[in-house]
mmCIF file of C-alpha atoms in Angstrom:
data_model
loop_
_atom_site.group_PDB
_atom_site.id
_atom_site.type_symbol
_atom_site.label_atom_id
_atom_site.label_comp_id
_atom_site.label_asym_id
_atom_site.label_seq_id
_atom_site.Cartn_x
_atom_site.Cartn_y
_atom_site.Cartn_z
ATOM 1 C CA MET A 1242 0.000 0.000 0.000
ATOM 2 C CA LYS A 1243 1.260 3.459 -0.916
ATOM 3 C CA TYR A 1244 0.076 6.837 0.298
ATOM 4 C CA ASP A 1245 1.300 10.112 -1.213
ATOM 5 C CA PHE A 1246 1.486 13.001 1.243
ATOM 6 C CA SER A 1247 2.753 15.271 -1.540
ATOM 7 C CA PRO A 1248 4.649 14.952 -4.832
ATOM 8 C CA ASN A 1249 7.824 14.544 -2.772
ATOM 9 C CA TRP A 1250 6.763 12.392 0.184
ATOM 10 C CA GLN A 1251 5.312 8.891 0.172
ATOM 11 C CA LEU A 1252 4.539 6.248 2.800
ATOM 12 C CA ARG A 1253 4.703 2.548 1.883
ATOM 13 C CA VAL A 1254 3.409 -0.369 3.954
ATOM 14 C CA ALA A 1255 3.325 -4.052 3.011
ATOM 15 C CA ALA A 1256 2.967 -7.510 4.535
ATOM 16 C CA PHE A 1257 4.767 -10.692 3.439
ATOM 17 C CA ASN A 1258 4.261 -14.266 4.523
ATOM 18 C CA VAL A 1259 7.318 -15.955 6.108
ATOM 19 C CA ASP A 1260 7.904 -19.533 4.961
ATOM 20 C CA PRO A 1261 11.602 -20.375 5.510
ATOM 21 C CA ASP A 1262 11.185 -24.114 4.890
ATOM 22 C CA SER A 1263 10.136 -23.431 1.295
ATOM 23 C CA ASN A 1264 13.198 -21.281 0.525
ATOM 24 C CA GLY A 1265 15.420 -23.139 -1.899
ATOM 25 C CA ASN A 1266 12.772 -25.810 -2.456
ATOM 26 C CA SER A 1267 12.482 -25.987 -6.247
ATOM 27 C CA SER A 1268 9.249 -27.977 -6.054
ATOM 28 C CA ARG A 1269 7.541 -24.886 -4.585
ATOM 29 C CA ALA A 1270 9.093 -22.320 -6.892
ATOM 30 C CA TRP A 1271 5.758 -21.571 -8.589
ATOM 31 C CA ARG A 1272 3.470 -22.177 -5.623
ATOM 32 C CA LEU A 1273 1.837 -19.100 -4.156
ATOM 33 C CA ASP A 1274 0.141 -20.792 -1.211
ATOM 34 C CA PRO A 1275 2.115 -20.880 2.073
ATOM 35 C CA LYS A 1276 2.956 -24.282 3.500
ATOM 36 C CA HIS A 1277 5.118 -23.721 6.600
ATOM 37 C CA THR A 1278 4.130 -20.236 7.723
ATOM 38 C CA THR A 1279 6.043 -18.980 10.743
ATOM 39 C CA GLY A 1280 4.872 -15.399 10.761
ATOM 40 C CA THR A 1281 4.544 -12.169 8.808
ATOM 41 C CA VAL A 1282 7.092 -9.528 7.852
ATOM 42 C CA VAL A 1283 5.699 -5.981 7.857
ATOM 43 C CA PRO A 1284 7.935 -3.259 6.381
ATOM 44 C CA ILE A 1285 7.079 0.431 6.776
ATOM 45 C CA GLU A 1286 8.942 2.840 4.519
ATOM 46 C CA LEU A 1287 9.029 6.626 4.254
ATOM 47 C CA VAL A 1288 10.209 7.860 0.854
ATOM 48 C CA TYR A 1289 11.403 11.329 -0.108
ATOM 49 C CA LYS A 1290 11.843 12.086 -3.815
ATOM 50 C CA HIS A 1291 13.902 15.101 -4.774
ATOM 51 C CA ALA A 1292 13.193 16.442 -8.267
ATOM 52 C CA GLY A 1293 15.262 18.852 -10.336
ATOM 53 C CA THR A 1294 18.365 18.712 -12.475
ATOM 54 C CA LEU A 1295 19.991 16.292 -10.052
ATOM 55 C CA PRO A 1296 17.128 14.128 -8.720
ATOM 56 C CA GLY A 1297 17.398 11.819 -5.755
ATOM 57 C CA GLU A 1298 15.440 9.346 -3.668
ATOM 58 C CA TYR A 1299 15.788 8.726 0.062
ATOM 59 C CA LYS A 1300 14.160 5.827 1.920
ATOM 60 C CA LEU A 1301 13.930 5.349 5.678
ATOM 61 C CA GLY A 1302 12.374 2.092 6.776
ATOM 62 C CA TYR A 1303 11.587 -0.246 9.629
ATOM 63 C CA TYR A 1304 10.480 -3.872 9.463
ATOM 64 C CA TYR A 1305 9.147 -6.402 11.947
ATOM 65 C CA ASP A 1306 9.026 -10.188 11.605
ATOM 66 C CA SER A 1307 6.488 -11.811 13.903
ATOM 67 C CA SER A 1308 8.092 -15.277 13.631
ATOM 68 C CA ASP A 1309 9.365 -17.043 16.740
ATOM 69 C CA VAL A 1310 13.052 -17.866 16.225
ATOM 70 C CA LYS A 1311 15.855 -19.219 18.399
ATOM 71 C CA ARG A 1312 17.854 -16.702 20.365
ATOM 72 C CA ILE A 1313 21.514 -16.884 19.326
ATOM 73 C CA GLY A 1314 23.496 -18.717 21.993
ATOM 74 C CA SER A 1315 20.373 -19.994 23.740
ATOM 75 C CA ASN A 1316 17.638 -22.613 23.384
ATOM 76 C CA LYS A 1317 14.986 -20.023 24.141
ATOM 77 C CA ASP A 1318 12.845 -18.400 21.484
ATOM 78 C CA VAL A 1319 12.662 -14.738 20.562
ATOM 79 C CA ASN A 1320 9.115 -13.490 19.973
ATOM 80 C CA GLY A 1321 9.679 -11.483 16.819
ATOM 81 C CA ARG A 1322 12.594 -9.457 15.539
ATOM 82 C CA GLY A 1323 13.001 -6.210 13.645
ATOM 83 C CA GLY A 1324 15.413 -3.820 12.036
ATOM 84 C CA HIS A 1325 15.744 -0.492 10.295
ATOM 85 C CA TYR A 1326 17.463 0.815 7.189
ATOM 86 C CA LEU A 1327 18.357 3.906 5.175
ATOM 87 C CA LEU A 1328 18.735 3.915 1.373
ATOM 88 C CA ILE A 1329 20.039 6.884 -0.622
ATOM 89 C CA ASP A 1330 20.201 7.305 -4.401
ATOM 90 C CA GLN A 1331 21.278 10.775 -5.498
ATOM 91 C CA ALA A 1332 22.386 12.161 -8.859
ATOM 92 C CA VAL A 1333 25.607 14.111 -8.328
ATOM 93 C CA TRP A 1334 26.555 15.053 -11.888
ATOM 94 C CA ALA A 1335 24.837 15.446 -15.252
ATOM 95 C CA SER A 1336 26.554 16.033 -18.565
ATOM 96 C CA SER A 1337 25.803 19.344 -20.232
ATOM 97 C CA THR A 1338 26.701 17.979 -23.668
ATOM 98 C CA SER A 1339 25.153 14.474 -23.641
ATOM 99 C CA ALA A 1340 21.547 14.170 -22.463
ATOM 100 C CA GLY A 1341 20.996 11.158 -20.209
ATOM 101 C CA ARG A 1342 24.608 10.811 -19.079
ATOM 102 C CA VAL A 1343 24.244 11.099 -15.310
ATOM 103 C CA LEU A 1344 26.347 9.953 -12.375
ATOM 104 C CA HIS A 1345 24.470 8.671 -9.338
ATOM 105 C CA ALA A 1346 25.887 8.005 -5.884
ATOM 106 C CA PHE A 1347 24.168 5.551 -3.570
ATOM 107 C CA GLY A 1348 24.455 4.638 0.080
ATOM 108 C CA GLN A 1349 22.934 1.854 2.176
ATOM 109 C CA TYR A 1350 22.767 1.227 5.900
ATOM 110 C CA SER A 1351 20.792 -1.376 7.825
ATOM 111 C CA ALA A 1352 20.789 -2.736 11.347
ATOM 112 C CA ALA A 1353 19.009 -5.815 12.672
ATOM 113 C CA SER A 1354 18.100 -7.210 16.069
ATOM 114 C CA GLU A 1355 21.115 -8.876 17.686
ATOM 115 C CA ALA A 1356 18.964 -11.381 19.523
ATOM 116 C CA ALA A 1357 18.382 -13.645 16.533
ATOM 117 C CA SER A 1358 19.751 -12.122 13.318
ATOM 118 C CA PRO A 1359 22.888 -13.564 11.648
ATOM 119 C CA PHE A 1360 24.263 -10.087 10.943
ATOM 120 C CA SER A 1361 24.017 -6.919 12.995
ATOM 121 C CA LYS A 1362 24.827 -4.201 10.449
ATOM 122 C CA TRP A 1363 25.279 -3.677 6.726
ATOM 123 C CA TYR A 1364 26.941 -0.730 5.003
ATOM 124 C CA GLY A 1365 27.120 -0.096 1.284
ATOM 125 C CA ALA A 1366 28.163 2.732 -1.028
ATOM 126 C CA GLY A 1367 28.988 3.244 -4.665
ATOM 127 C CA VAL A 1368 28.422 5.086 -7.908
ATOM 128 C CA VAL A 1369 26.487 4.332 -11.119
ATOM 129 C CA LEU A 1370 27.147 6.046 -14.449
ATOM 130 C CA TYR A 1371 24.198 6.026 -16.851
ATOM 131 C CA LYS A 1372 24.859 6.211 -20.598
ATOM 132 C CA PRO A 1373 28.618 5.601 -20.315
ATOM 133 C CA PHE A 1374 29.033 5.735 -24.106
ATOM 134 C CA GLU A 1375 27.285 7.903 -26.655
ATOM 135 C CA GLY A 1376 25.965 4.951 -28.618
ATOM 136 C CA ARG A 1377 24.746 3.073 -25.500
ATOM 137 C CA PRO A 1378 22.051 5.308 -23.958
ATOM 138 C CA ARG A 1379 20.601 2.599 -21.686
ATOM 139 C CA ASP A 1380 23.828 0.991 -20.475
ATOM 140 C CA THR A 1381 25.356 1.517 -17.024
ATOM 141 C CA ILE A 1382 28.689 1.119 -15.251
ATOM 142 C CA ALA A 1383 28.619 0.619 -11.486
ATOM 143 C CA LEU A 1384 31.250 0.397 -8.773
ATOM 144 C CA GLY A 1385 30.202 -0.528 -5.249
ATOM 145 C CA TYR A 1386 31.484 -1.476 -1.825
ATOM 146 C CA GLY A 1387 29.652 -3.429 0.868
ATOM 147 C CA ARG A 1388 30.475 -4.403 4.432
ATOM 148 C CA ALA A 1389 28.429 -6.980 6.378
ATOM 149 C CA VAL A 1390 29.066 -7.197 10.112
ATOM 150 C CA PRO A 1391 28.264 -10.573 11.736
ATOM 151 C CA ASN A 1392 26.272 -10.624 14.934
ATOM 152 C CA PRO A 1393 28.720 -10.479 17.883
ATOM 153 C CA ARG A 1394 26.635 -13.144 19.621
ATOM 154 C CA SER A 1395 27.274 -15.538 16.729
ATOM 155 C CA ARG A 1396 31.002 -14.886 16.985
ATOM 156 C CA ASP A 1397 30.873 -15.596 20.748
ATOM 157 C CA VAL A 1398 29.113 -18.924 20.081
ATOM 158 C CA GLN A 1399 31.736 -19.903 17.490
ATOM 159 C CA GLU A 1400 34.635 -18.972 19.784
ATOM 160 C CA LEU A 1401 33.123 -20.951 22.671
ATOM 161 C CA ALA A 1402 32.616 -23.991 20.412
ATOM 162 C CA ALA A 1403 36.260 -23.805 19.312
ATOM 163 C CA PHE A 1404 37.416 -23.504 22.930
ATOM 164 C CA ASN A 1405 35.327 -26.504 24.015
ATOM 165 C CA ALA A 1406 36.725 -28.519 21.107
ATOM 166 C CA GLY A 1407 40.280 -27.583 22.064
ATOM 167 C CA THR A 1408 40.963 -25.818 18.760
ATOM 168 C CA ASP A 1409 42.156 -22.322 17.993
ATOM 169 C CA TYR A 1410 39.647 -19.856 16.648
ATOM 170 C CA PRO A 1411 40.994 -18.145 13.500
ATOM 171 C CA ASN A 1412 42.023 -14.503 13.648
ATOM 172 C CA LEU A 1413 39.213 -13.055 11.522
ATOM 173 C CA ASN A 1414 38.111 -9.562 10.662
ATOM 174 C CA ASN A 1415 34.824 -8.552 12.255
ATOM 175 C CA ALA A 1416 33.124 -8.162 8.863
ATOM 176 C CA GLU A 1417 32.888 -9.569 5.359
ATOM 177 C CA GLN A 1418 33.599 -6.978 2.679
ATOM 178 C CA LEU A 1419 32.812 -6.834 -1.019
ATOM 179 C CA ILE A 1420 34.054 -4.690 -3.904
ATOM 180 C CA GLU A 1421 32.086 -5.051 -7.135
ATOM 181 C CA LEU A 1422 32.421 -3.650 -10.642
ATOM 182 C CA SER A 1423 29.589 -4.315 -13.123
ATOM 183 C CA TYR A 1424 28.452 -3.278 -16.576
ATOM 184 C CA GLY A 1425 24.792 -3.238 -17.531
ATOM 185 C CA TYR A 1426 24.388 -3.968 -21.239
ATOM 186 C CA GLN A 1427 20.926 -3.336 -22.712
ATOM 187 C CA ALA A 1428 20.986 -5.967 -25.437
ATOM 188 C CA THR A 1429 17.355 -5.405 -26.471
ATOM 189 C CA PRO A 1430 14.483 -3.333 -25.044
ATOM 190 C CA TRP A 1431 13.509 -6.376 -22.959
ATOM 191 C CA LEU A 1432 16.881 -8.047 -22.249
ATOM 192 C CA THR A 1433 19.678 -6.786 -19.988
ATOM 193 C CA LEU A 1434 23.005 -8.557 -19.480
ATOM 194 C CA ARG A 1435 25.062 -7.565 -16.435
ATOM 195 C CA PRO A 1436 28.540 -9.111 -16.196
ATOM 196 C CA ASP A 1437 30.376 -8.305 -12.975
ATOM 197 C CA VAL A 1438 33.568 -8.980 -11.089
ATOM 198 C CA GLN A 1439 33.616 -9.161 -7.293
ATOM 199 C CA TYR A 1440 36.459 -9.242 -4.808
ATOM 200 C CA ILE A 1441 35.361 -10.661 -1.446
ATOM 201 C CA ILE A 1442 37.456 -9.896 1.618
ATOM 202 C CA GLU A 1443 37.295 -12.243 4.609
ATOM 203 C CA PRO A 1444 34.609 -14.565 3.191
ATOM 204 C CA GLY A 1445 34.786 -16.717 6.340
ATOM 205 C CA ALA A 1446 33.685 -13.940 8.678
ATOM 206 C CA PHE A 1447 30.197 -15.427 9.116
ATOM 207 C CA SER A 1448 31.123 -19.104 9.198
ATOM 208 C CA GLY A 1449 34.060 -18.589 11.563
ATOM 209 C CA GLU A 1450 36.478 -20.213 9.134
ATOM 210 C CA SER A 1451 39.781 -18.949 7.759
ATOM 211 C CA ILE A 1452 39.078 -18.651 4.021
ATOM 212 C CA ASP A 1453 41.249 -16.853 1.496
ATOM 213 C CA ASN A 1454 39.916 -13.736 -0.147
ATOM 214 C CA ALA A 1455 38.018 -14.632 -3.314
ATOM 215 C CA LEU A 1456 37.718 -13.234 -6.827
ATOM 216 C CA VAL A 1457 34.303 -14.012 -8.340
ATOM 217 C CA LEU A 1458 33.015 -13.499 -11.881
ATOM 218 C CA GLY A 1459 29.272 -13.393 -12.504
ATOM 219 C CA LEU A 1460 26.588 -12.697 -15.087
ATOM 220 C CA GLN A 1461 23.042 -11.533 -14.404
ATOM 221 C CA VAL A 1462 20.421 -11.978 -17.123
ATOM 222 C CA LYS A 1463 17.216 -9.941 -16.791
ATOM 223 C CA ALA A 1464 14.285 -10.329 -19.170
ATOM 224 C CA VAL A 1465 11.166 -8.148 -18.998
ATOM 225 C CA PHE A 1466 8.092 -9.241 -20.923
#
């Protein structure tokens, strides 16, 4: 549901069924009916849209999941969990000689409940250049950085497990980091190809394992009919 206060301000509210047992289950990929409902996620989002030569969009949100989940480091349940986030997308430069060539900067921040969430905070930032070449008006080039901070309670559980097992816990950074460079190629009006290269720093930060930094190549295919 969306409600416009003015041309610049908008409030968004939604509700989504939570069915974690069906995630990754290919047999239910096209099923819309819930099978193992645990609760409902309700996000509330306030949006500010800035018009003008350099437009921007700012989103401030909060969400609540009513599911009962295990408290990290305990056998007791947590009755619901929530979090908040801030998303920023702002044009910072526009070409005066090539219409449509615009540079956007984006920023992301989110924080989740430490009682039962696998990560406590997420930070992200980057830039996107639209129309990077004169003959490619719908292409994009993007460079981004992300930092995911594991829940300190999860790290405590992992360290205690290593101590009880008589093994050394690896000397890990307190976050997993990602640097990504991508190119969005508009092959047809309905098909976009997005090759990307990612460099992942401390990929074992969440699992508590010492894993070498990784270089990953990927390709996203998006078709709109």
